[in-house]
Coordinates of C-alpha atoms in Angstrom, one line a residue:
M621 CA 6.6 12.7 13.6
D622 CA 4.3 13.3 10.7
Y623 CA 1.9 10.4 10.6
L624 CA 0.6 11.6 7.2
D625 CA 3.9 10.7 5.7
V626 CA 3.6 7.1 6.8
E627 CA 0.0 6.9 5.5
E628 CA 1.0 8.5 2.2
Q629 CA 3.8 6.0 1.8
L630 CA 1.5 3.1 2.5
V631 CA -1.1 4.3 0.0
E632 CA 1.6 4.9 -2.6
V633 CA 2.8 1.3 -2.2
I634 CA -0.8 0.0 -2.3
R635 CA -1.5 1.9 -5.5
K636 CA 1.7 0.4 -7.1
F637 CA 0.4 -3.1 -6.4
P638 CA -3.5 -2.8 -6.4
D639 CA -4.1 -6.4 -7.2
D640 CA -1.2 -8.1 -5.4
E641 CA -1.2 -7.7 -1.6
D642 CA 1.8 -10.0 -1.1
S643 CA 4.0 -8.0 -3.5
A644 CA 2.9 -4.8 -2.0
E645 CA 3.7 -6.0 1.5
N646 CA 7.1 -7.3 0.4
Y647 CA 7.9 -4.0 -1.3
F648 CA 6.9 -2.0 1.8
R649 CA 9.0 -4.3 4.0
S650 CA 12.0 -3.7 1.8
L651 CA 11.5 0.0 2.2
L652 CA 11.4 -0.3 5.9
K653 CA 14.6 -2.3 5.9
S654 CA 16.4 0.3 3.9
D655 CA 15.2 3.4 5.8
D656 CA 15.7 3.6 9.5
E657 CA 13.6 6.8 9.8
L658 CA 10.7 5.2 8.0
Q659 CA 10.9 2.1 10.2
E660 CA 10.9 4.3 13.4
N661 CA 8.0 6.4 12.1
F662 CA 6.1 3.3 11.1
S663 CA 6.6 1.8 14.5
E664 CA 5.3 4.9 16.2
W665 CA 2.4 5.2 13.7
C666 CA 1.4 1.6 14.4
V667 CA 1.3 2.3 18.2
S668 CA -0.8 5.4 17.6
K669 CA -3.3 3.5 15.5
G670 CA -3.3 0.4 17.7
Y671 CA -1.9 -1.9 15.0
S672 CA 0.7 -4.6 15.4
E673 CA 3.7 -3.9 13.2
R674 CA 3.5 -7.4 11.8
K675 CA -0.1 -7.0 10.7
A676 CA -0.4 -3.3 10.0
F677 CA 0.3 -3.3 6.3
R678 CA -2.3 -6.0 5.5
T679 CA -4.8 -4.3 7.7
V680 CA -4.3 -1.0 5.9
Y681 CA -4.3 -2.7 2.5
E682 CA -7.6 -4.4 3.2
E683 CA -9.1 -1.2 4.6
Y684 CA -8.0 0.7 1.5
A685 CA -9.7 -1.9 -0.7
V686 CA -12.9 -1.6 1.2
L687 CA -12.9 2.2 0.9
K688 CA -12.1 1.9 -2.8
N689 CA -15.0 -0.5 -3.3
K690 CA -17.4 1.8 -1.4
A691 CA -16.4 4.7 -3.5
W692 CA -17.1 2.7 -6.7
E693 CA -20.5 1.5 -5.3
S694 CA -21.4 5.1 -4.4
M695 CA -20.5 6.3 -7.9
L696 CA -22.5 3.5 -9.5
F697 CA -25.5 4.3 -7.3
D698 CA -25.3 7.9 -8.2
E699 CA -25.2 7.1 -11.9
E700 CA -28.2 4.7 -11.6
A701 CA -30.2 7.5 -9.8
D702 CA -29.6 9.9 -12.7
L703 CA -31.1 7.5 -15.2

């Protein structure tokens, strides 16, 4: 199994719904229901990461938001240092 595919799918969904965690999760859950292979890969991925399947999407969504904020803060800090 290629865990990168699962992570790419998660990030793609998060980027579609950057400000609406509920809609993002609902959309991802609909993808899982319609794709048995994705569901199986997601289950294996969750085990490998130590996530529960029920909470994994929200955990990843929140981690992505934190990383995105850190990236913006870093860019702002760099711009201020150049002044």
